[in-house]
Coordinates of C-alpha atoms in Angstrom, one line a residue:
M5 CA -7.8 0.4 2.3
A6 CA -6.5 -1.3 5.4
L7 CA -7.8 1.4 7.7
E8 CA -11.1 1.4 5.9
A9 CA -11.5 -2.2 6.3
Q10 CA -10.8 -2.0 10.0
A11 CA -13.3 0.9 10.2
C12 CA -15.8 -1.6 9.0
G13 CA -14.8 -4.2 11.7
L14 CA -12.9 -6.4 9.3
P15 CA -9.6 -8.1 10.4
V16 CA -6.6 -7.1 8.4
L17 CA -3.6 -9.1 7.3
Y18 CA -0.9 -6.8 5.9
Q19 CA 2.5 -6.8 4.7
P20 CA 4.8 -5.3 7.2
V21 CA 6.1 -2.1 5.3
P22 CA 6.6 1.4 6.5
G23 CA 3.4 3.2 6.8
L24 CA 1.2 0.1 7.4
T25 CA 3.3 -1.0 10.2
E26 CA 3.1 2.4 12.0
A27 CA -0.7 2.8 11.2
L28 CA -1.8 -0.8 12.0
G29 CA 0.8 -2.1 14.6
G30 CA -0.8 -4.8 16.6
T31 CA -4.3 -4.1 15.5
G32 CA -3.7 -6.3 12.4
L33 CA -1.8 -9.4 11.5
A34 CA 1.6 -8.8 9.7
T35 CA 2.5 -11.5 7.3
D36 CA 4.7 -12.0 4.4
F37 CA 2.5 -12.0 1.4
A38 CA 5.5 -13.4 -0.8
D39 CA 5.2 -16.7 1.4
P40 CA 2.0 -18.4 0.7
H41 CA 2.7 -20.7 3.8
A42 CA 2.8 -17.7 6.0
V43 CA -0.5 -16.4 4.5
A44 CA -2.2 -19.8 4.9
R45 CA -0.8 -20.0 8.5
E46 CA -2.4 -16.7 9.5
L47 CA -5.6 -17.4 7.7
D48 CA -5.8 -20.6 9.6
R49 CA -5.0 -18.9 12.7
L50 CA -7.8 -16.4 12.2
R51 CA -10.2 -19.5 11.5
T52 CA -9.1 -21.5 14.6
S53 CA -8.1 -19.1 17.4
P54 CA -10.9 -18.6 19.7
G55 CA -11.6 -14.8 20.2
L56 CA -9.0 -13.6 17.7
L57 CA -11.5 -12.4 15.2
P58 CA -13.6 -10.3 17.6
A59 CA -10.3 -9.0 19.3
L60 CA -9.0 -8.0 15.8
S61 CA -12.3 -6.4 14.8
A62 CA -12.6 -4.3 18.0
A63 CA -8.8 -3.3 18.0
G64 CA -9.2 -2.3 14.3
V65 CA -12.3 -0.2 14.8
A66 CA -10.5 1.5 17.6
N67 CA -7.4 2.1 15.5
A68 CA -9.3 3.3 12.6
A69 CA -11.1 5.9 14.8
R70 CA -7.6 7.5 15.4
F71 CA -7.4 8.4 11.5
P72 CA -10.8 10.2 10.8
L73 CA -11.5 10.7 7.1
S74 CA -12.3 14.4 7.7
A75 CA -8.8 15.0 9.1
T76 CA -7.2 13.3 6.1
A77 CA -9.4 15.4 3.8
T78 CA -8.3 18.5 5.5
A79 CA -4.7 17.5 5.3
L80 CA -5.0 16.7 1.7
A81 CA -6.7 20.0 0.8
E82 CA -4.0 22.0 2.7
L83 CA -1.2 20.1 0.9
G84 CA -3.0 20.9 -2.5
R85 CA -3.1 24.6 -1.5
R86 CA 0.5 24.6 -0.5
L87 CA 1.6 22.9 -3.8
A88 CA -0.6 25.2 -6.2

């Protein structure tokens, strides 16, 4: 869902876990969702930092383009064939 959101130009806050960290890196804002104060800080930062939203939007769109849905569908179909 994070990459789909980025493809739509939305900024992404994410829990820094393996997979998301590699896929999103600096194109999203990593935060600890178990800490409500950390989430609130990042949301406030999005609201008050001039240029942050457009920068994350542009970076996210470019990042999502690295993972085209057609390539994912092809890889999943191939995996299905190998497992059958």
